[in-house]
Amino acid sequence: MCGIVGYIGPKAVVPVLLDSLRRLEYRGYDSAGVAVVQDGAIEVRRSAGKLINLENAIQGQPLAGVYGLGHTRWATHGRPTEENAHPHRDGTGRIVVVHNGIIENYLEIKRELIADGHKFESETDTEVVAHLVQKEWKNDGLENAVLRAMQRVRGLFALVLLSADDPEKLVTVRNGPPIVVGIGEGEYFVASDVPAILSHTRNVVFLDDREMAVITANGVTFSTFEGAAVERTPTRVTWDPISAEKAGYKHFMLKEIFEQPSAVRETVLGRASLETGRIHLHEMSISDADLEAIDKITMLACGTSWHAALVGKFMIEELAKLPVEVDYGSEYRYRDPIVNSKTLAVAITQSGETADTLAAMREAKRKGARSLSICNVVGSMATREAEGTIYTHAGPEIGVASTKAFTTQLVALYLFALKLSEVRGTLSRAERCDHIAALMQLPQVLEDTLKDTARQVKEIAGRFHNRTDFLYLGRGISYPIALEGALKLKEISYIHAEGYPAGEMKHGPIALIDEHMPIVALATHDHVFEKMQGNIQEAKARGGSIIAVTTKGDTTLKDLLSDNDCLIAIPATQRLLVPVVMSLPLQLLSYYIAVRRGCDVDQPRNLAKSVTVE
């Protein structure tokens, strides 16, 4: 959601803050601001809109200093205006705060503070924190005032504060949304996500919930909200800073689409043996005996990760013969889920910080379930709270619309399904070797898919970019990819799109089909291919334009389609891996349509990369 950065060190602070905020633009935002201490006073610059507006404001009123903080805001409380932009000040102008999250009881606190004579300048819940810290100020250090204030605050939040009366110090707290502290050479950073500081240091500490870090020029100390000291060891981030840049691509999303062959290769590397047929998931930290005792899997996820979980259900139930439930993380804890010690709760999250998914995993654990995360970010909250983790190793994903994180989640789930089949004895060694061979070949299949389809998909986008509605259809394991394809189109092009199981078309959606409706039909050669042919004919009979995705070498569909239709052919692969391959042309279709419509592909409106509040 909101982007947070802070810096203490020998460098000029404003360029560091602005550069870090640029690296967080992918999170989505509607205003921005910075605060630095200059000549013993706090100077704040804020603006609505993009960072260029803030940069212009700073050029008009230059800033200098060696420590400060910055923020990009995604509005929750209050309109996206300069007055509501962060940082926010207390009544004295000597304390400032930036915030990601929601203060649930801010109105109650605000009324009390107004009764005490405090005056507020914004509509935000954040400003309450600055005034509350002012009220708790007792000249014993900013961190102690913050700790006292935290005893009053309810909600999920990440905060960074500084005070002109306690110089050269940043105080940051976490209760929900992520906070990362970067440890450099004689300099220190704080941010809401790793890419913000990756060009400065790879040594980071991820704060846990209800933890505080006090950052000075001499180092960092950690404690709980109760004031107990905490020892934290930095994690070494292995991402190359260059990989977080566009590398010549027009958008991060396009770059990340074309990174998928290498990302999948990294996900598979060292985890599967063609010689022995064994799967090695060392980071999983759950013994084979414990896996064998599991009698049900519950997958917990949101958005694109939920679609990955649906595909994973097909994989696990077919290969390991183990029942799988798939739940929305945002809904799971609001019913009374039935789990026990033989249930494995699998949380799937790119960032490892998705609030709803974390809450769902905690609920499953509270009821006695075992836990596993499938995650991309080393050291994130999900990886710390789960018993074990399968890392996707996709590298930084900057585009808001997930691409390589999704396909590497599918590959991680495939590896997990094979591991379960090994432990449970549902596949022979030879059968597992066949699956592993397909996994080894998958990166090349993905490279061929991108090479063969990119130009064609771009041309198709040119034909259909002005349509207002799309219908995506698939059967079996392709149905979740229909959902994902529709979601991608909605996210970045703002076109209304629906994904449906093709067998459900006659139960309602067929009423929508006319000559203005493109139908994306996922019809690769599998056991439901003939059924999909029938669905395509039904759609064509009602005037719909077909964009069919099928297996390379097909002639059946080619003969069925007319000049008004399009056929995208993808290379053949193992049937359970087809969703990975099929995802690529659908991602490209969404991307090129959005570009033709002039949309902000990497920062679509109203969306954030990681949803860290409920």
Coordinates of C-alpha atoms in Angstrom, one line a residue:
M1 CA 0.0 0.0 0.0
C2 CA 1.7 3.3 1.1
G3 CA 5.4 3.6 0.5
I4 CA 7.7 4.5 3.5
V5 CA 11.4 5.4 3.4
G6 CA 13.8 6.9 5.9
Y7 CA 17.6 7.6 6.0
I8 CA 20.3 8.5 8.5
G9 CA 23.9 8.7 7.2
P10 CA 26.6 10.9 5.5
K11 CA 24.8 11.3 2.2
A12 CA 22.5 14.2 1.3
V13 CA 19.2 13.0 2.5
V14 CA 16.8 14.4 0.0
P15 CA 18.2 12.6 -3.1
V16 CA 18.3 9.3 -1.2
L17 CA 14.6 9.7 -0.1
L18 CA 13.4 10.7 -3.6
D19 CA 15.3 7.8 -5.2
S20 CA 13.9 5.4 -2.7
L21 CA 10.4 6.7 -3.3
R22 CA 10.8 6.2 -7.0
R23 CA 11.6 2.6 -6.4
L24 CA 8.3 2.2 -4.5
E25 CA 6.1 3.8 -7.1
Y26 CA 5.0 0.3 -8.2
R27 CA 3.0 0.1 -5.0
G28 CA 0.5 2.7 -6.2
Y29 CA 0.0 6.1 -4.7
D30 CA -1.8 9.4 -5.1
S31 CA 0.4 11.9 -3.2
A32 CA 3.9 12.1 -1.8
G33 CA 6.0 14.0 0.7
V34 CA 9.3 14.2 2.6
A35 CA 10.5 15.7 5.9
V36 CA 14.0 16.5 7.0
V37 CA 15.6 18.3 9.9
Q38 CA 17.3 21.4 8.8
D39 CA 19.0 23.9 11.2
G40 CA 17.2 22.3 14.1
A41 CA 13.7 22.6 12.6
I42 CA 11.6 20.2 10.6
E43 CA 11.0 21.1 7.0
V44 CA 8.2 19.3 5.1
R45 CA 7.4 19.3 1.4
R46 CA 4.3 17.6 0.1
S47 CA 2.2 17.4 -3.1
A48 CA -0.7 15.6 -4.6
G49 CA -0.2 13.4 -7.6
K50 CA 3.0 11.9 -8.9
L51 CA 6.5 12.3 -7.6
I52 CA 7.4 14.8 -10.2
N53 CA 5.1 17.3 -8.4
L54 CA 7.0 16.8 -5.2
E55 CA 10.3 17.2 -7.0
N56 CA 9.1 20.5 -8.4
A57 CA 8.0 21.6 -5.0
I58 CA 11.5 20.9 -3.6
Q59 CA 13.1 22.7 -6.5
G60 CA 11.0 25.7 -5.6
Q61 CA 11.9 25.4 -1.9
P62 CA 15.2 23.5 -1.6
L63 CA 15.9 21.2 1.4
A64 CA 19.1 19.9 2.9
G65 CA 20.0 17.6 5.8
V66 CA 21.5 14.2 6.8
Y67 CA 18.4 12.4 8.0
G68 CA 14.7 12.4 7.2
L69 CA 11.8 10.4 6.0
G70 CA 9.5 10.2 2.9
H71 CA 6.2 8.7 1.9
T72 CA 3.9 7.9 -1.0
R73 CA 0.3 7.7 0.0
W74 CA -2.5 5.5 -1.1
A75 CA -5.6 7.1 0.3
T76 CA -7.7 5.4 3.0
H77 CA -8.8 8.1 5.3
G78 CA -9.3 11.5 3.5
R79 CA -9.1 12.6 -0.1
P80 CA -5.8 12.5 -2.1
T81 CA -4.9 16.2 -1.5
E82 CA -1.7 18.0 -0.4
E83 CA -3.2 18.5 3.0
N84 CA -3.8 14.8 3.5
A85 CA -0.4 13.8 2.1
H86 CA 2.3 12.6 4.5
P87 CA 4.4 13.4 6.5
H88 CA 2.0 14.7 9.2
R89 CA 3.1 17.0 12.0
D90 CA 2.1 17.4 15.6
G91 CA 0.8 20.6 17.1
T92 CA 4.2 22.0 17.8
G93 CA 5.7 21.2 14.3
R94 CA 8.5 19.4 16.1
I95 CA 7.3 15.8 15.5
V96 CA 6.5 14.2 12.1
V97 CA 5.2 10.8 11.2
V98 CA 4.6 8.7 8.0
H99 CA 2.2 5.7 8.1
N100 CA 1.0 2.7 6.2
G101 CA -2.1 1.1 7.4
I102 CA -5.2 2.0 9.4
I103 CA -5.6 3.4 12.9
E104 CA -9.0 1.8 13.8
N105 CA -9.7 3.9 16.9
Y106 CA -8.4 7.2 15.5
L107 CA -11.7 9.0 15.9
E108 CA -11.9 8.2 19.6
I109 CA -8.3 9.4 20.2
K110 CA -8.9 12.5 18.0
R111 CA -11.9 13.6 20.0
E112 CA -9.9 13.3 23.3
L113 CA -7.0 15.3 21.8
I114 CA -9.3 18.0 20.5
A115 CA -10.8 18.2 24.0
D116 CA -7.2 18.8 25.2
G117 CA -6.8 21.7 22.8
H118 CA -5.1 19.9 19.8
K119 CA -5.9 21.3 16.4
F120 CA -5.9 19.1 13.3
E121 CA -5.1 20.1 9.7
S122 CA -6.0 16.9 7.8
E123 CA -8.7 14.3 7.4
T124 CA -6.3 11.4 8.0
D125 CA -6.0 8.9 10.8
T126 CA -2.2 9.4 10.6
E127 CA -2.2 12.9 12.0
V128 CA -3.6 11.5 15.3
V129 CA -0.4 9.6 15.9
A130 CA 1.8 12.7 15.7
H131 CA -0.4 14.5 18.2
L132 CA -0.6 11.5 20.5
V133 CA 3.2 11.2 20.6
Q134 CA 3.3 14.9 21.4
K135 CA 0.9 14.3 24.3
E136 CA 3.1 11.5 25.6
W137 CA 6.4 13.5 25.3
K138 CA 8.2 13.5 28.6
N139 CA 11.8 14.4 27.5
D140 CA 12.9 10.7 27.8
G141 CA 13.5 10.1 24.1
L142 CA 11.2 9.8 21.1
E143 CA 11.1 6.0 21.4
N144 CA 9.6 6.1 24.8
A145 CA 6.9 8.6 23.8
V146 CA 6.2 6.3 20.8
L147 CA 5.9 3.3 23.1
R148 CA 3.5 5.0 25.4
A149 CA 1.4 6.1 22.4
M150 CA 1.3 2.6 21.0
Q151 CA -0.5 1.4 24.1
R152 CA -3.5 3.6 23.0
V153 CA -3.5 2.7 19.3
R154 CA -5.5 -0.1 17.7
G155 CA -5.2 -1.3 14.2
L156 CA -2.7 -2.6 11.6
F157 CA 0.0 0.0 10.9
A158 CA 3.6 0.7 10.1
L159 CA 5.0 4.0 11.3
V160 CA 8.3 6.0 11.1
L161 CA 8.7 9.1 13.2
L162 CA 11.4 11.8 13.9
S163 CA 11.5 14.7 16.3
A164 CA 13.6 17.9 16.1
D165 CA 13.9 17.7 19.9
D166 CA 15.6 14.2 19.7
P167 CA 17.9 14.8 16.8
E168 CA 19.5 12.3 14.4
K169 CA 17.1 9.5 15.3
L170 CA 14.4 7.6 13.5
V171 CA 11.9 5.5 15.3
T172 CA 9.8 2.9 13.4
V173 CA 7.2 0.4 14.6
R174 CA 5.3 -2.4 13.0
N175 CA 2.0 -4.1 13.7
G176 CA 0.8 -5.6 10.4
P177 CA 2.2 -3.9 7.3
P178 CA 5.8 -4.6 6.6
I179 CA 8.8 -2.6 7.8
V180 CA 12.4 -3.3 6.6
V181 CA 15.5 -1.8 8.3
G182 CA 18.6 -1.6 6.1
I183 CA 22.1 -1.9 7.6
G184 CA 24.7 -0.1 5.4
E185 CA 28.3 1.0 5.9
G186 CA 27.9 3.9 8.3
E187 CA 24.4 4.5 7.1
Y188 CA 20.9 3.1 8.0
F189 CA 17.6 2.9 6.1
V190 CA 14.0 2.1 6.8
A191 CA 11.4 1.2 4.2
S192 CA 8.2 -0.5 3.5
D193 CA 9.7 -2.8 0.9
V194 CA 13.2 -4.1 0.0
P195 CA 13.5 -2.5 -3.5
A196 CA 13.5 1.0 -2.0
I197 CA 16.9 0.4 -0.4
L198 CA 18.4 -2.4 -2.5
S199 CA 20.7 -0.1 -4.4
H200 CA 22.3 0.9 -1.0
T201 CA 22.4 -2.3 1.0
R202 CA 21.4 -6.0 0.8
N203 CA 21.6 -6.5 4.6
V204 CA 18.1 -6.0 6.0
V205 CA 16.0 -6.8 9.1
F206 CA 12.3 -7.4 8.8
L207 CA 10.5 -6.2 11.9
D208 CA 8.0 -8.6 13.5
D209 CA 4.6 -7.4 14.7
R210 CA 4.6 -5.3 17.8
E211 CA 8.3 -4.5 17.4
M212 CA 10.1 -1.2 17.3
A213 CA 13.5 -0.2 15.9
V214 CA 15.4 2.9 17.0
I215 CA 17.8 4.1 14.3
T216 CA 20.7 6.5 14.9
A217 CA 24.0 7.3 13.2
N218 CA 25.6 4.8 15.6
G219 CA 23.4 1.8 14.8
V220 CA 20.0 0.2 15.3
T221 CA 18.4 -1.3 18.5
F222 CA 15.2 -3.4 18.5
S223 CA 12.6 -3.9 21.2
T224 CA 9.0 -5.0 21.6
F225 CA 6.1 -2.7 22.3
E226 CA 6.5 -3.7 25.9
G227 CA 10.0 -2.3 25.9
A228 CA 11.9 -5.7 26.0
A229 CA 15.1 -5.7 24.0
V230 CA 15.2 -8.0 20.9
E231 CA 18.3 -9.4 19.2
R232 CA 17.9 -9.4 15.4
T233 CA 20.3 -10.8 12.8
P234 CA 20.2 -9.1 9.3
T235 CA 19.1 -11.2 6.3
R236 CA 21.2 -11.0 3.2
V237 CA 18.9 -10.2 0.2
T238 CA 20.2 -12.0 -2.9
W239 CA 18.4 -9.9 -5.5
D240 CA 20.6 -8.0 -7.8
P241 CA 19.7 -4.3 -7.7
I242 CA 19.9 -4.1 -11.5
S243 CA 17.1 -6.7 -11.7
A244 CA 14.8 -4.1 -10.1
E245 CA 15.3 -1.7 -13.0
K246 CA 13.5 -1.8 -16.3
A247 CA 16.6 -3.0 -18.3
G248 CA 15.4 -1.3 -21.5
Y249 CA 11.8 -2.5 -21.4
K250 CA 9.1 0.2 -21.6
H251 CA 7.4 -1.1 -18.4
F252 CA 8.3 -3.3 -15.5
M253 CA 5.4 -5.6 -16.3
L254 CA 6.7 -6.3 -19.8
K255 CA 10.2 -7.0 -18.4
E256 CA 8.8 -9.3 -15.8
I257 CA 6.7 -11.2 -18.4
F258 CA 9.9 -11.8 -20.4
E259 CA 11.8 -12.8 -17.2
Q260 CA 9.6 -15.8 -16.6
P261 CA 11.7 -18.4 -18.3
S262 CA 14.7 -17.5 -16.0
A263 CA 12.5 -17.1 -12.9
V264 CA 11.0 -20.6 -13.4
R265 CA 14.5 -21.9 -13.9
E266 CA 15.5 -20.4 -10.6
T267 CA 12.5 -21.9 -8.9
V268 CA 13.3 -25.4 -10.1
L269 CA 17.1 -25.2 -9.8
G270 CA 18.6 -27.8 -7.3
R271 CA 15.1 -29.0 -6.2
A272 CA 14.5 -32.0 -8.4
S273 CA 16.8 -34.9 -9.4
L274 CA 16.3 -36.7 -12.7
E275 CA 18.7 -39.4 -11.5
T276 CA 16.8 -40.3 -8.3
G277 CA 13.3 -38.9 -8.9
R278 CA 13.6 -37.1 -5.6
I279 CA 12.3 -33.6 -4.7
H280 CA 14.4 -31.6 -2.4
L281 CA 12.6 -28.7 -0.6
H282 CA 15.1 -28.1 2.1
E283 CA 13.5 -24.8 3.2
M284 CA 10.2 -26.5 3.9
S285 CA 11.4 -27.7 7.3
I286 CA 8.6 -30.2 7.6
S287 CA 9.7 -33.8 7.8
D288 CA 8.5 -36.5 5.5
A289 CA 6.8 -38.3 8.4
D290 CA 4.9 -35.2 9.2
L291 CA 3.9 -34.7 5.6
E292 CA 2.8 -38.4 5.4
A293 CA 0.5 -37.8 8.4
I294 CA -1.4 -34.9 6.7
D295 CA -4.9 -35.9 5.5
K296 CA -6.1 -32.6 4.2
I297 CA -4.6 -29.4 2.7
T298 CA -6.2 -26.0 3.0
M299 CA -4.7 -23.3 0.7
L300 CA -5.1 -19.7 1.8
A301 CA -4.5 -16.8 -0.7
C302 CA -5.9 -13.7 -2.2
G303 CA -6.1 -12.4 -5.8
T304 CA -3.7 -13.9 -8.3
S305 CA -2.2 -16.2 -5.6
W306 CA -5.7 -17.6 -5.1
H307 CA -5.8 -18.5 -8.7
A308 CA -2.4 -20.3 -8.2
A309 CA -4.0 -22.2 -5.3
L310 CA -6.8 -23.4 -7.6
V311 CA -4.3 -24.7 -10.0
G312 CA -2.4 -26.3 -7.1
K313 CA -5.5 -28.1 -6.1
F314 CA -5.6 -29.9 -9.4
M315 CA -1.9 -30.8 -9.2
I316 CA -1.9 -32.1 -5.6
E317 CA -5.2 -34.1 -5.9
E318 CA -4.0 -35.8 -9.1
L319 CA -0.4 -36.5 -8.2
A320 CA -0.6 -37.0 -4.4
K321 CA -4.3 -38.1 -4.0
L322 CA -4.8 -35.7 -1.1
P323 CA -7.9 -33.6 -0.7
V324 CA -7.4 -29.9 -1.1
E325 CA -9.6 -26.9 -0.1
V326 CA -8.9 -23.5 -1.5
D327 CA -10.1 -20.5 0.6
Y328 CA -9.9 -16.7 0.1
G329 CA -7.6 -15.4 2.8
S330 CA -10.0 -12.5 3.3
E331 CA -12.9 -14.7 4.1
Y332 CA -11.4 -17.7 5.9
R333 CA -11.4 -16.4 9.5
Y334 CA -15.0 -15.1 9.3
R335 CA -16.4 -18.6 9.2
D336 CA -15.6 -21.5 11.5
P337 CA -13.1 -23.6 9.4
I338 CA -12.7 -27.2 10.3
V339 CA -9.0 -28.1 10.7
N340 CA -6.9 -30.1 13.0
S341 CA -3.3 -31.3 13.5
K342 CA -3.6 -33.4 10.3
T343 CA -4.4 -30.4 8.2
L344 CA -1.7 -28.5 6.4
A345 CA -2.5 -24.8 5.9
V346 CA -0.6 -23.4 2.9
A347 CA -0.4 -19.7 2.7
I348 CA 0.5 -18.4 -0.8
T349 CA 1.7 -14.8 -1.0
Q350 CA 4.2 -13.1 -3.2
S351 CA 5.2 -10.5 -0.6
G352 CA 4.7 -12.6 2.5
E353 CA 3.0 -9.6 4.0
T354 CA -0.6 -9.8 2.7
A355 CA -2.7 -9.0 5.7
D356 CA -5.7 -11.2 4.9
T357 CA -3.5 -14.3 4.1
L358 CA -1.5 -13.9 7.2
A359 CA -4.6 -13.6 9.3
A360 CA -6.0 -16.7 7.7
M361 CA -2.8 -18.7 8.4
R362 CA -2.8 -17.5 12.0
E363 CA -6.4 -18.7 12.4
A364 CA -5.6 -22.1 10.9
K365 CA -2.6 -22.4 13.3
R366 CA -4.8 -21.4 16.2
K367 CA -7.1 -24.3 15.5
G368 CA -4.1 -26.7 15.4
A369 CA -3.2 -26.9 11.7
R370 CA 0.4 -27.3 10.5
S371 CA 1.6 -24.4 8.3
L372 CA 3.6 -23.8 5.2
S373 CA 4.1 -20.7 3.1
I374 CA 4.8 -20.3 -0.6
C375 CA 6.5 -17.0 -0.9
N376 CA 8.9 -14.8 -2.9
V377 CA 10.4 -12.6 -0.2
V378 CA 13.0 -14.1 2.1
G379 CA 12.5 -13.1 5.7
S380 CA 8.9 -11.8 5.2
M381 CA 6.3 -12.3 7.9
A382 CA 4.7 -15.3 6.3
T383 CA 8.0 -17.1 6.1
R384 CA 8.7 -16.3 9.7
E385 CA 5.4 -17.5 11.0
A386 CA 5.0 -20.6 9.0
E387 CA 6.7 -23.8 10.0
G388 CA 8.4 -24.0 6.6
T389 CA 8.6 -22.2 3.3
I390 CA 8.9 -23.0 -0.4
Y391 CA 10.6 -19.9 -1.9
T392 CA 9.7 -19.1 -5.4
H393 CA 13.0 -17.3 -6.2
A394 CA 11.3 -15.0 -8.7
G395 CA 13.3 -12.0 -7.8
P396 CA 11.8 -8.5 -7.3
E397 CA 8.4 -8.1 -9.0
I398 CA 7.7 -4.3 -9.4
G399 CA 4.7 -4.3 -11.6
V400 CA 1.5 -4.2 -9.6
A401 CA -0.1 -6.9 -11.8
S402 CA 1.6 -10.1 -10.9
T403 CA 3.2 -12.1 -13.7
K404 CA 6.4 -14.0 -12.8
A405 CA 5.3 -14.4 -9.2
F406 CA 2.2 -16.2 -10.4
T407 CA 4.0 -18.6 -12.7
T408 CA 6.7 -19.4 -10.2
Q409 CA 4.0 -20.1 -7.6
L410 CA 2.5 -22.6 -10.0
V411 CA 5.9 -24.3 -10.4
A412 CA 6.5 -24.3 -6.6
L413 CA 3.1 -26.0 -6.2
Y414 CA 4.0 -28.5 -8.8
L415 CA 7.2 -29.3 -6.9
F416 CA 5.2 -29.6 -3.7
A417 CA 2.7 -31.9 -5.3
L418 CA 5.6 -34.1 -6.5
K419 CA 7.1 -34.1 -3.0
L420 CA 3.8 -35.2 -1.5
S421 CA 3.5 -38.0 -4.1
E422 CA 7.0 -39.1 -3.2
V423 CA 6.2 -39.2 0.5
R424 CA 2.8 -40.8 0.1
G425 CA 4.0 -43.3 -2.6
T426 CA 1.3 -42.3 -5.1
L427 CA 3.8 -42.0 -8.0
S428 CA 6.6 -44.4 -8.9
R429 CA 10.1 -43.2 -9.3
A430 CA 9.8 -43.5 -13.1
E431 CA 6.6 -41.4 -13.1
R432 CA 8.2 -38.7 -11.0
C433 CA 11.2 -38.6 -13.3
D434 CA 8.8 -38.0 -16.2
H435 CA 7.3 -35.0 -14.4
I436 CA 10.8 -33.7 -13.4
A437 CA 11.9 -34.0 -17.0
A438 CA 8.9 -31.8 -18.0
L439 CA 9.9 -29.3 -15.4
M440 CA 13.5 -29.1 -16.6
Q441 CA 12.2 -28.4 -20.1
L442 CA 9.7 -25.8 -19.0
P443 CA 12.0 -22.7 -19.2
Q444 CA 12.8 -23.4 -22.8
V445 CA 9.1 -24.0 -23.5
L446 CA 8.3 -20.6 -22.0
E447 CA 11.1 -18.9 -24.0
D448 CA 9.6 -20.4 -27.2
T449 CA 6.1 -19.3 -26.2
L450 CA 7.2 -15.7 -25.8
K451 CA 9.1 -15.7 -29.0
D452 CA 6.3 -17.3 -31.0
T453 CA 3.3 -15.4 -29.6
A454 CA 4.4 -11.8 -28.6
R455 CA 4.1 -10.2 -32.0
Q456 CA 0.8 -12.0 -32.8
V457 CA -0.7 -11.1 -29.4
K458 CA 0.2 -7.5 -29.9
E459 CA -1.7 -7.5 -33.2
I460 CA -4.7 -9.1 -31.6
A461 CA -4.6 -6.4 -28.9
G462 CA -4.8 -3.8 -31.7
R463 CA -8.0 -5.3 -32.9
F464 CA -9.8 -5.6 -29.6
H465 CA -8.4 -2.8 -27.4
N466 CA -11.5 -0.7 -27.7
R467 CA -14.0 -3.4 -26.6
T468 CA -15.7 -2.9 -23.2
D469 CA -16.3 -6.5 -22.1
F470 CA -14.4 -9.8 -22.4
L471 CA -15.4 -13.3 -21.4
Y472 CA -12.7 -15.9 -20.6
L473 CA -13.6 -19.6 -20.6
G474 CA -11.7 -22.7 -19.6
R475 CA -12.3 -26.2 -18.3
G476 CA -10.5 -28.3 -15.7
I477 CA -7.1 -27.0 -14.8
S478 CA -7.5 -24.2 -17.4
Y479 CA -10.4 -22.7 -15.6
P480 CA -8.3 -20.9 -13.0
I481 CA -6.2 -19.4 -15.8
A482 CA -9.4 -18.0 -17.3
L483 CA -10.0 -16.3 -14.0
E484 CA -6.4 -15.0 -13.9
G485 CA -6.5 -13.8 -17.5
A486 CA -9.7 -11.9 -16.8
L487 CA -8.2 -10.4 -13.7
K488 CA -5.1 -9.2 -15.5
L489 CA -7.2 -7.4 -18.1
K490 CA -9.4 -5.7 -15.5
E491 CA -6.4 -4.7 -13.4
I492 CA -4.4 -2.8 -16.0
S493 CA -6.8 -1.9 -18.9
Y494 CA -9.9 -1.2 -16.8
I495 CA -12.0 -3.3 -19.2
H496 CA -14.8 -5.4 -17.6
A497 CA -13.8 -9.1 -17.9
E498 CA -15.2 -12.2 -16.4
G499 CA -13.6 -15.7 -16.1
Y500 CA -15.9 -18.7 -16.1
P501 CA -15.7 -22.5 -16.2
A502 CA -16.8 -23.1 -19.8
G503 CA -19.4 -25.7 -18.7
E504 CA -21.2 -22.9 -16.8
M505 CA -21.6 -20.7 -19.8
K506 CA -25.1 -21.9 -20.5
H507 CA -26.0 -21.2 -16.9
G508 CA -26.0 -17.4 -17.4
P509 CA -23.0 -15.9 -19.1
I510 CA -24.2 -16.9 -22.6
A511 CA -26.8 -14.2 -22.3
L512 CA -24.0 -11.6 -22.6
I513 CA -22.6 -12.9 -25.8
D514 CA -23.1 -10.8 -29.0
E515 CA -21.0 -9.5 -31.8
H516 CA -19.3 -7.0 -29.5
M517 CA -18.1 -9.6 -27.0
P518 CA -14.6 -11.2 -27.5
I519 CA -14.4 -14.7 -25.9
V520 CA -11.0 -15.9 -24.9
A521 CA -11.2 -19.7 -25.1
L522 CA -8.6 -21.8 -23.4
A523 CA -8.7 -25.0 -25.5
T524 CA -5.4 -27.0 -25.4
H525 CA -5.4 -30.7 -26.3
D526 CA -6.5 -32.6 -23.2
H527 CA -9.4 -34.7 -22.0
V528 CA -11.9 -31.8 -22.2
F529 CA -10.8 -30.5 -25.6
E530 CA -13.9 -31.7 -27.4
K531 CA -16.1 -30.1 -24.7
M532 CA -14.3 -26.8 -25.3
Q533 CA -14.9 -27.1 -29.1
G534 CA -18.6 -27.3 -28.3
N535 CA -18.4 -24.2 -26.1
I536 CA -16.6 -22.3 -28.8
Q537 CA -19.3 -23.2 -31.4
E538 CA -22.0 -22.0 -28.9
A539 CA -20.3 -18.7 -28.5
K540 CA -19.8 -18.3 -32.3
A541 CA -23.4 -19.1 -32.9
R542 CA -24.3 -16.0 -30.9
G543 CA -21.9 -13.7 -32.8
G544 CA -19.0 -13.7 -30.4
S545 CA -15.4 -13.1 -31.6
I546 CA -13.2 -16.0 -30.5
I547 CA -9.6 -15.6 -29.3
A548 CA -8.6 -19.2 -28.9
V549 CA -5.5 -20.5 -27.1
T550 CA -4.6 -24.0 -28.2
T551 CA -1.8 -26.4 -28.6
K552 CA 0.7 -25.8 -31.4
G553 CA 0.0 -28.0 -34.5
D554 CA -3.8 -27.9 -34.0
T555 CA -5.9 -28.0 -37.1
T556 CA -9.3 -28.8 -35.5
L557 CA -9.8 -25.3 -34.1
K558 CA -8.3 -23.6 -37.1
D559 CA -11.0 -25.2 -39.3
L560 CA -13.7 -24.2 -36.8
L561 CA -12.7 -20.5 -36.6
S562 CA -13.5 -17.7 -39.1
D563 CA -11.6 -14.6 -40.3
N564 CA -13.2 -12.7 -37.4
D565 CA -11.5 -15.0 -34.9
C566 CA -7.9 -15.4 -33.7
L567 CA -5.9 -18.5 -32.8
I568 CA -2.8 -18.4 -30.5
A569 CA -0.8 -21.6 -30.5
I570 CA 1.4 -22.6 -27.6
P571 CA 4.0 -25.4 -27.4
A572 CA 3.0 -28.7 -25.9
T573 CA 4.1 -29.6 -22.4
Q574 CA 3.1 -31.9 -19.6
R575 CA -0.7 -31.5 -19.0
L576 CA -0.4 -30.1 -15.5
L577 CA 2.2 -27.5 -16.6
V578 CA 0.0 -26.2 -19.4
P579 CA -1.4 -23.4 -17.1
V580 CA 2.1 -22.0 -16.7
V581 CA 2.6 -21.8 -20.5
M582 CA -1.0 -20.6 -21.2
S583 CA -0.6 -17.7 -18.8
L584 CA 2.1 -16.0 -20.9
P585 CA 0.0 -15.0 -23.9
L586 CA -2.9 -13.9 -21.6
Q587 CA -0.5 -11.6 -19.7
L588 CA 0.8 -10.2 -23.0
L589 CA -2.8 -9.7 -24.3
S590 CA -3.6 -7.6 -21.1
Y591 CA -0.4 -5.7 -21.4
Y592 CA -0.7 -4.7 -25.0
I593 CA -4.4 -3.8 -24.7
A594 CA -3.6 -1.6 -21.7
V595 CA -0.8 0.1 -23.6
R596 CA -3.0 0.7 -26.6
R597 CA -5.6 2.3 -24.3
G598 CA -3.0 4.6 -22.7
C599 CA -3.2 3.1 -19.2
D600 CA -0.6 3.3 -16.6
V601 CA 0.5 -0.3 -16.8
D602 CA 2.8 -0.5 -13.8
Q603 CA 0.7 1.6 -11.5
P604 CA -3.0 0.9 -12.3
R605 CA -5.5 3.1 -10.6
N606 CA -6.8 2.2 -7.1
L607 CA -4.4 -0.8 -6.8
A608 CA -1.4 -1.5 -4.6
K609 CA 1.3 -4.2 -5.1
S610 CA 0.9 -5.6 -1.6
V611 CA -2.4 -5.3 0.3
T612 CA -1.0 -5.0 3.8
V613 CA -4.2 -3.8 5.5
E614 CA -7.6 -5.5 5.6

